[in-house]
């Protein structure tokens, strides 16, 4: 039987989908990118915030309308969080896979479909050999699952449980296998990469993990995403300084800058600490900084918001994402009163987004005239030497891209080097000679 996957939510969920393809393959299911060809369509959902939940439900409803004769399965975080309610209310789904262990989906699906469980051990691939659903040349490597930080607005610990780090040997073996098959960029991901190892080794060991990965020979990038800024591992800096393959790109979700708001979010930092961190990383590593802001948290006053805007101007982030507060049952902030309301939250989101555009553009424009290494992701018009890719300063799927002009043919999933001729909006124009 053929199956297709629709992956929603974050990069960690994409790794889940990739691991599911190994588990399904081991039971004899064949993967297809084309839902029209599939017998079964699996929606790997997100259950993090209201808008994500709605998107996941709508995906099932739309697929049911489009494919009335196919089996529609709901998996992922939303399924895990609301399995009972969904089984009772979402009749459009033929099954709700509530386990967060991707390796169980194969046998489970056989039971749901009432078919014999076949076993194809050669298809039960180790993480480093799994099918990748990322852009060409890039792979996400999940270094831990779950989170023990308990930010008051967040439902993820309720869904994925407390922090569970993978052994350094397992992660570096996966990286070695990925590099061995030609992957050029490893993006290390977790709910909070900065806490890596705390559960397993009793201390934060992200720098040791990075060191182990950098022992692998080859020309590749290592990028670390999702670092909680309140416990940033400064031990990363000397490791990164010694090896240019470690991309000095830091995704630090500050969420806010007002101390009152950060404390209400159960966070320990503040505007001064965060600015100091940014300055240290830029001075030491000429780092690129991405962050995320949360607007409309209960108790957020206009003065708190002004503090955030002021911080945003001083921080001059390279990339920024923003969300409005979603009241999540079970999260510590659920009972908090005095919410500014959706309209105000959306207005504040719009103001930070508008304020960020020129900042991001100017941060990119300073690269004009410099030679940049890019990863080629797509042939747009190879005949005329036009390709799309990504510079080192941009993470996959969330940041801008590189428009690449090359007189010689370029291959997707490989590196190229070229002169930055301009910054256009959030993208760089690169001319390869
Ligand atoms: S660090 Fe905070 S926001 Fe991120 S997953 Fe953990 S609890 Fe949620």
Coordinates of C-alpha atoms and ligand atoms in Angstrom, one line a residue:
X1 CA 0.0 0.0 0.0
X2 CA 1.2 3.5 -0.7
X3 CA 1.1 6.3 1.8
X4 CA 1.7 10.1 1.6
X5 CA 2.7 12.3 4.5
X6 CA 1.6 15.9 5.2
X7 CA 4.0 17.3 7.8
X8 CA 2.9 20.4 9.8
X9 CA 4.6 22.3 12.7
X10 CA 8.3 22.5 13.5
X11 CA 11.5 20.9 12.2
X12 CA 11.3 18.4 15.0
X13 CA 8.0 17.2 13.6
X14 CA 9.7 16.8 10.2
X15 CA 12.2 14.5 11.8
X16 CA 9.3 12.5 13.2
X17 CA 7.8 12.2 9.7
X18 CA 11.2 11.1 8.4
X19 CA 11.5 8.4 11.1
X20 CA 7.9 7.3 10.3
X21 CA 8.9 6.6 6.7
X22 CA 11.5 4.1 8.0
X23 CA 9.0 2.4 10.3
X24 CA 6.3 2.3 7.5
X25 CA 8.9 1.0 5.0
X26 CA 9.8 -1.8 7.4
X27 CA 6.1 -2.9 7.3
X28 CA 6.0 -2.9 3.5
X29 CA 4.3 0.5 2.9
X30 CA 5.6 2.5 0.0
X31 CA 6.2 6.3 0.3
X32 CA 4.8 8.6 -2.4
X33 CA 5.0 12.4 -2.5
X34 CA 1.8 12.5 -4.4
X35 CA -1.3 12.2 -2.2
X36 CA -3.4 11.3 -5.3
X37 CA -1.4 8.1 -5.7
X38 CA -1.6 7.1 -2.1
X39 CA -4.0 4.7 -0.4
X40 CA -3.3 6.2 3.0
X41 CA -2.5 9.9 3.8
X42 CA -0.9 10.6 7.2
X43 CA -1.2 14.2 8.6
X44 CA 1.7 14.6 11.1
X45 CA 0.1 17.4 13.1
X46 CA 1.1 20.2 15.4
X47 CA -0.7 20.9 18.7
X48 CA 1.4 23.7 20.1
X49 CA -0.9 26.7 19.8
X50 CA -4.4 27.5 18.7
X51 CA -3.6 28.4 15.1
X52 CA -1.5 25.3 14.6
X53 CA -4.2 23.1 16.0
X54 CA -6.7 24.6 13.6
X55 CA -4.3 24.2 10.7
X56 CA -4.0 20.5 11.6
X57 CA -7.7 19.9 11.8
X58 CA -8.3 21.7 8.6
X59 CA -5.7 19.6 6.8
X60 CA -7.7 16.5 7.7
X61 CA -11.0 18.1 6.6
X62 CA -9.6 19.2 3.3
X63 CA -7.9 15.9 2.6
X64 CA -11.2 14.1 3.4
X65 CA -13.1 16.4 0.9
X66 CA -10.4 15.9 -1.8
X67 CA -9.9 12.2 -1.3
X68 CA -13.2 10.7 0.0
X69 CA -12.0 7.2 -0.8
X70 CA -8.6 7.2 0.9
X71 CA -7.6 6.4 4.5
X72 CA -6.8 9.6 6.4
X73 CA -4.7 9.2 9.6
X74 CA -3.9 11.9 12.1
X75 CA -0.5 11.6 13.9
X76 CA 1.8 13.9 15.7
X77 CA 1.5 16.3 18.7
X78 CA -2.2 17.2 18.2
X79 CA -3.1 13.5 18.1
X80 CA -1.0 12.8 21.2
X81 CA -2.5 15.7 23.1
X82 CA -6.2 15.2 22.3
X83 CA -6.4 11.5 21.2
X84 CA -9.6 10.7 23.0
X85 CA -11.5 13.9 22.0
X86 CA -10.3 13.5 18.4
X87 CA -11.4 9.9 18.1
X88 CA -14.9 11.0 19.3
X89 CA -15.2 14.1 17.3
X90 CA -13.1 13.9 14.1
X91 CA -14.9 11.3 12.1
X92 CA -13.1 12.4 9.0
X93 CA -10.0 10.7 10.3
X94 CA -9.8 6.9 10.0
X95 CA -7.4 6.7 12.8
X96 CA -5.6 8.8 15.5
X97 CA -2.0 7.7 16.1
X98 CA -1.4 9.1 19.6
X99 CA 2.0 7.5 20.3
X100 CA 5.0 9.8 20.0
X101 CA 7.2 6.9 19.1
X102 CA 7.4 7.0 15.3
X103 CA 8.7 3.4 15.1
X104 CA 5.3 2.1 16.3
X105 CA 3.3 3.6 13.4
X106 CA 3.9 0.7 11.0
X107 CA 2.4 -2.2 13.0
X108 CA -0.3 0.2 14.3
X109 CA -1.4 1.1 10.7
X110 CA -1.5 -2.5 9.7
X111 CA -4.0 -3.1 12.6
X112 CA -6.1 0.0 11.7
X113 CA -6.2 -1.2 8.0
X114 CA -6.8 -4.8 9.1
X115 CA -3.9 -6.0 6.9
X116 CA -1.2 -8.5 7.6
X117 CA 2.0 -7.2 9.3
X118 CA 4.8 -7.8 6.9
X119 CA 8.4 -7.3 8.0
X120 CA 11.1 -5.9 5.8
X121 CA 14.1 -5.5 8.2
X122 CA 16.2 -4.0 5.4
X123 CA 13.8 -1.1 5.4
X124 CA 14.2 -0.5 9.1
X125 CA 16.8 2.2 8.6
X126 CA 18.9 3.8 11.3
X127 CA 18.4 7.6 11.7
X128 CA 21.4 8.4 9.6
X129 CA 20.0 6.4 6.6
X130 CA 16.4 7.6 6.8
X131 CA 14.5 9.4 4.0
X132 CA 15.1 13.1 4.3
X133 CA 12.2 15.6 3.6
X134 CA 14.5 18.7 3.9
X135 CA 15.6 21.0 1.1
X136 CA 18.5 19.5 -1.0
X137 CA 21.7 19.0 1.0
X138 CA 20.3 19.8 4.4
X139 CA 19.2 17.5 7.2
X140 CA 17.7 18.1 10.7
X141 CA 19.3 16.2 13.5
X142 CA 17.2 16.0 16.6
X143 CA 19.5 15.9 19.6
X144 CA 16.9 15.6 22.3
X145 CA 13.1 15.5 22.8
X146 CA 10.9 17.0 25.4
X147 CA 11.6 20.0 27.6
X148 CA 11.9 20.7 31.3
X149 CA 12.0 24.5 31.3
X150 CA 8.3 25.0 31.9
X151 CA 7.9 28.4 30.2
X152 CA 4.4 29.4 31.5
X153 CA 2.9 30.0 28.0
X154 CA 4.1 26.6 26.6
X155 CA 2.2 23.4 26.2
X156 CA 5.1 21.4 24.7
X157 CA 6.2 19.8 28.0
X158 CA 2.6 18.6 28.3
X159 CA 2.8 16.9 24.9
X160 CA 6.4 15.8 24.6
X161 CA 7.3 15.3 28.3
X162 CA 10.5 16.3 30.1
X163 CA 13.9 16.6 28.5
X164 CA 15.4 13.4 27.0
X165 CA 18.8 13.9 25.4
X166 CA 20.2 11.3 23.0
X167 CA 23.7 10.0 23.7
X168 CA 26.5 11.9 22.0
X169 CA 27.7 8.7 20.3
X170 CA 24.2 8.2 18.7
X171 CA 23.9 11.7 17.4
X172 CA 27.5 11.8 16.0
X173 CA 26.9 8.4 14.4
X174 CA 23.8 9.8 12.7
X175 CA 25.8 12.9 11.6
X176 CA 28.6 10.7 10.2
X177 CA 26.1 8.7 8.2
X178 CA 24.4 11.8 6.9
X179 CA 27.7 13.4 5.8
X180 CA 28.7 10.0 4.3
X181 CA 25.7 10.2 2.0
X182 CA 26.5 13.7 0.8
X183 CA 24.5 15.9 3.2
X184 CA 26.1 19.4 3.4
X185 CA 24.3 21.0 6.3
X186 CA 23.4 19.5 9.7
X187 CA 20.8 21.5 11.6
X188 CA 20.9 20.4 15.3
X189 CA 17.4 20.8 16.8
X190 CA 15.6 20.2 20.0
X191 CA 13.0 22.0 22.1
X192 CA 15.9 23.6 23.9
X193 CA 19.3 22.7 22.5
X194 CA 21.1 24.6 25.2
X195 CA 19.9 22.0 27.8
X196 CA 21.4 19.1 25.8
X197 CA 22.8 16.5 28.2
X198 CA 21.5 17.9 31.4
X199 CA 19.2 14.8 32.0
X200 CA 21.6 12.2 30.6
X201 CA 25.0 13.5 31.9
X202 CA 23.9 15.8 34.7
X203 CA 25.4 18.8 32.9
X204 CA 25.0 20.7 29.6
X205 CA 27.1 19.0 27.0
X206 CA 26.2 20.8 23.8
X207 CA 29.8 21.9 23.2
X208 CA 31.1 18.3 23.6
X209 CA 28.5 17.2 21.1
X210 CA 29.6 19.8 18.6
X211 CA 33.2 18.9 19.2
X212 CA 32.3 15.2 18.4
X213 CA 30.5 16.2 15.2
X214 CA 33.4 18.3 14.1
X215 CA 35.7 15.3 14.3
X216 CA 33.9 14.0 11.2
X217 CA 36.0 14.7 8.1
X218 CA 34.4 16.6 5.2
X219 CA 33.2 20.0 4.0
X220 CA 29.9 20.6 5.7
X221 CA 28.0 23.1 7.9
X222 CA 26.7 22.5 11.5
X223 CA 24.0 24.9 12.6
X224 CA 22.4 24.8 16.0
X225 CA 18.7 25.9 16.4
X226 CA 16.5 26.6 19.4
X227 CA 18.9 27.7 22.2
X228 CA 17.2 29.0 25.3
X229 CA 19.0 32.3 26.0
X230 CA 18.7 32.1 29.8
X231 CA 21.3 29.3 29.9
X232 CA 23.4 29.9 26.8
X233 CA 26.4 27.5 26.7
X234 CA 29.3 29.9 26.3
X235 CA 31.5 26.8 26.0
X236 CA 30.4 26.7 22.4
X237 CA 32.4 29.8 21.5
X238 CA 35.9 28.4 21.6
X239 CA 34.8 25.2 19.8
X240 CA 33.2 27.3 17.0
X241 CA 36.2 29.7 16.8
X242 CA 38.4 26.7 16.0
X243 CA 36.3 25.3 13.1
X244 CA 34.6 27.3 10.4
X245 CA 32.2 24.5 9.6
X246 CA 30.4 25.4 12.8
X247 CA 28.1 28.2 11.5
X248 CA 28.0 31.1 14.0
X249 CA 24.3 31.4 13.7
X250 CA 22.3 31.5 16.9
X251 CA 18.6 31.0 17.2
X252 CA 17.8 32.5 20.6
X253 CA 14.1 32.8 21.3
X254 CA 14.1 35.8 23.7
X255 CA 10.2 36.0 23.7
X256 CA 10.2 39.4 25.3
X257 CA 12.4 42.1 26.9
X258 CA 10.3 43.5 29.7
X259 CA 11.5 41.9 33.0
X260 CA 7.9 41.9 34.2
X261 CA 6.8 39.9 31.2
X262 CA 9.8 37.5 31.3
X263 CA 9.2 36.7 34.9
X264 CA 5.5 36.0 34.2
X265 CA 6.7 33.7 31.4
X266 CA 8.9 31.9 33.9
X267 CA 12.0 33.2 32.2
X268 CA 15.1 34.5 34.0
X269 CA 16.7 36.9 31.5
X270 CA 16.3 40.6 30.7
X271 CA 17.0 43.1 28.0
X272 CA 20.5 43.9 29.3
X273 CA 21.5 40.3 29.6
X274 CA 20.2 39.5 26.1
X275 CA 22.0 42.5 24.6
X276 CA 25.2 41.5 26.3
X277 CA 24.8 38.0 24.9
X278 CA 24.3 39.3 21.4
X279 CA 27.3 41.6 21.7
X280 CA 29.6 38.8 23.0
X281 CA 28.5 36.5 20.1
X282 CA 29.0 39.2 17.5
X283 CA 32.3 40.3 18.9
X284 CA 33.7 36.8 19.3
X285 CA 32.2 35.1 16.2
X286 CA 30.6 37.8 14.0
X287 CA 27.5 35.9 14.7
X288 CA 24.1 35.9 13.1
X289 CA 21.2 36.1 15.5
X290 CA 17.6 34.9 15.0
X291 CA 15.0 35.4 17.7
X292 CA 11.3 35.1 18.4
X293 CA 8.9 37.5 20.2
X294 CA 5.6 36.6 21.9
X295 CA 3.0 39.3 21.9
X296 CA -0.2 39.7 24.0
X297 CA 0.9 37.6 27.0
X298 CA -1.4 38.2 30.0
X299 CA -0.5 41.5 31.8
X300 CA 1.4 42.9 28.8
X301 CA 1.0 46.7 29.1
X302 CA 1.8 49.3 26.4
X303 CA 4.9 50.2 28.5
X304 CA 6.1 46.5 28.4
X305 CA 5.5 46.6 24.7
X306 CA 7.5 49.8 24.3
X307 CA 10.4 48.1 26.2
X308 CA 10.3 45.3 23.6
X309 CA 10.4 47.8 20.7
X310 CA 13.3 49.6 22.3
X311 CA 15.1 46.3 22.8
X312 CA 14.4 45.3 19.2
X313 CA 16.0 48.5 17.9
X314 CA 19.1 48.0 20.1
X315 CA 19.4 44.2 19.3
X316 CA 19.4 44.7 15.5
X317 CA 18.5 41.0 15.1
X318 CA 19.3 39.4 11.7
X319 CA 16.1 37.4 11.6
X320 CA 13.0 37.5 13.7
X321 CA 9.7 35.5 14.1
X322 CA 6.7 36.6 16.1
X323 CA 3.7 35.0 17.6
X324 CA 0.6 36.1 19.4
X325 CA -0.2 34.5 22.8
X326 CA -2.3 31.3 22.7
X327 CA -4.0 30.4 25.9
X328 CA -3.2 26.7 26.3
X329 CA -5.1 24.6 28.8
X330 CA -2.7 22.8 31.1
X331 CA 0.0 25.5 30.7
X332 CA 1.0 27.5 33.8
X333 CA -0.3 30.8 32.3
X334 CA -3.8 29.4 31.4
X335 CA -5.4 30.9 34.5
X336 CA -3.8 34.3 34.2
X337 CA -6.1 37.2 33.8
X338 CA -5.6 40.6 32.2
X339 CA -4.9 39.4 28.7
X340 CA -4.5 42.4 26.2
X341 CA -6.8 40.5 23.8
X342 CA -6.3 39.2 20.2
X343 CA -6.7 42.6 18.5
X344 CA -4.1 44.3 20.6
X345 CA -1.8 41.3 20.3
X346 CA -2.1 41.3 16.5
X347 CA -1.5 45.0 16.3
X348 CA 1.7 44.6 18.4
X349 CA 2.8 41.7 16.3
X350 CA 2.3 43.8 13.2
X351 CA 4.4 46.6 14.7
X352 CA 7.4 44.4 15.6
X353 CA 7.2 42.8 12.1
X354 CA 7.2 46.2 10.5
X355 CA 10.0 47.4 12.7
X356 CA 12.1 44.3 11.9
X357 CA 12.0 44.5 8.1
X358 CA 14.5 47.3 7.6
X359 CA 16.7 45.9 10.4
X360 CA 16.9 42.5 8.6
X361 CA 17.5 44.1 5.3
X362 CA 20.3 46.3 6.6
X363 CA 21.9 43.4 8.4
X364 CA 21.9 41.5 5.0
X365 CA 23.0 44.6 3.0
X366 CA 26.3 44.8 5.0
X367 CA 27.3 41.6 3.2
X368 CA 27.3 43.3 -0.2
X369 CA 30.7 43.0 -1.8
X370 CA 31.7 40.0 0.3
X371 CA 32.3 36.5 -1.0
X372 CA 29.7 34.1 0.5
X373 CA 29.4 30.3 0.6
X374 CA 25.9 29.2 -0.3
X375 CA 24.1 25.8 -0.5
X376 CA 22.3 25.3 -3.8
X377 CA 18.8 24.1 -3.3
X378 CA 16.9 24.6 -6.5
X379 CA 17.6 25.0 -10.3
X380 CA 15.3 27.9 -11.3
X381 CA 16.5 28.4 -14.8
X382 CA 19.8 26.4 -15.3
X383 CA 20.0 27.4 -18.9
X384 CA 20.4 31.0 -17.9
X385 CA 22.5 30.1 -14.8
X386 CA 19.8 30.9 -12.3
X387 CA 19.5 29.0 -9.1
X388 CA 18.0 29.4 -5.6
X389 CA 19.9 28.5 -2.5
X390 CA 20.8 29.8 1.0
X391 CA 23.8 31.6 2.4
X392 CA 25.4 30.6 5.7
X393 CA 23.6 33.4 7.5
X394 CA 20.1 31.9 6.7
X395 CA 18.6 28.8 8.3
X396 CA 16.4 26.5 6.2
X397 CA 12.7 27.3 5.8
X398 CA 12.5 30.3 8.2
X399 CA 15.0 32.8 6.8
X400 CA 15.7 34.4 3.4
X401 CA 17.4 32.8 0.5
X402 CA 20.2 33.4 -2.1
X403 CA 19.4 34.1 -5.7
X404 CA 22.5 32.6 -7.4
X405 CA 23.8 33.5 -10.9
X406 CA 26.3 31.1 -12.2
X407 CA 27.9 30.7 -15.7
X408 CA 28.7 27.1 -14.9
X409 CA 26.1 24.4 -13.9
X410 CA 25.5 23.9 -10.2
X411 CA 24.1 20.8 -8.5
X412 CA 21.4 20.9 -5.9
X413 CA 22.6 20.0 -2.5
X414 CA 26.1 21.3 -3.1
X415 CA 28.1 24.3 -2.0
X416 CA 29.1 27.2 -4.2
X417 CA 30.9 30.4 -3.5
X418 CA 30.2 33.8 -5.1
X419 CA 30.3 37.5 -4.7
X420 CA 27.4 39.2 -3.0
X421 CA 26.2 41.8 -5.5
X422 CA 23.2 43.0 -3.5
X423 CA 20.6 42.4 -0.8
X424 CA 17.0 42.4 -2.2
X425 CA 14.4 42.4 0.6
X426 CA 15.3 39.4 2.8
X427 CA 17.4 37.7 0.0
X428 CA 21.0 38.0 -1.2
X429 CA 22.0 38.1 -4.8
X430 CA 25.2 36.0 -5.4
X431 CA 27.3 35.9 -8.6
X432 CA 29.4 32.8 -8.9
X433 CA 32.4 33.3 -11.2
Ligands
LIG1 S1 12.0 26.2 26.2 FE1 10.0 26.9 27.0 S2 9.0 27.5 25.0 FE2 10.6 26.1 24.5 S3 9.7 24.1 24.5 FE3 10.6 24.4 26.5 S4 8.9 25.2 27.8 FE4 8.3 25.4 25.6

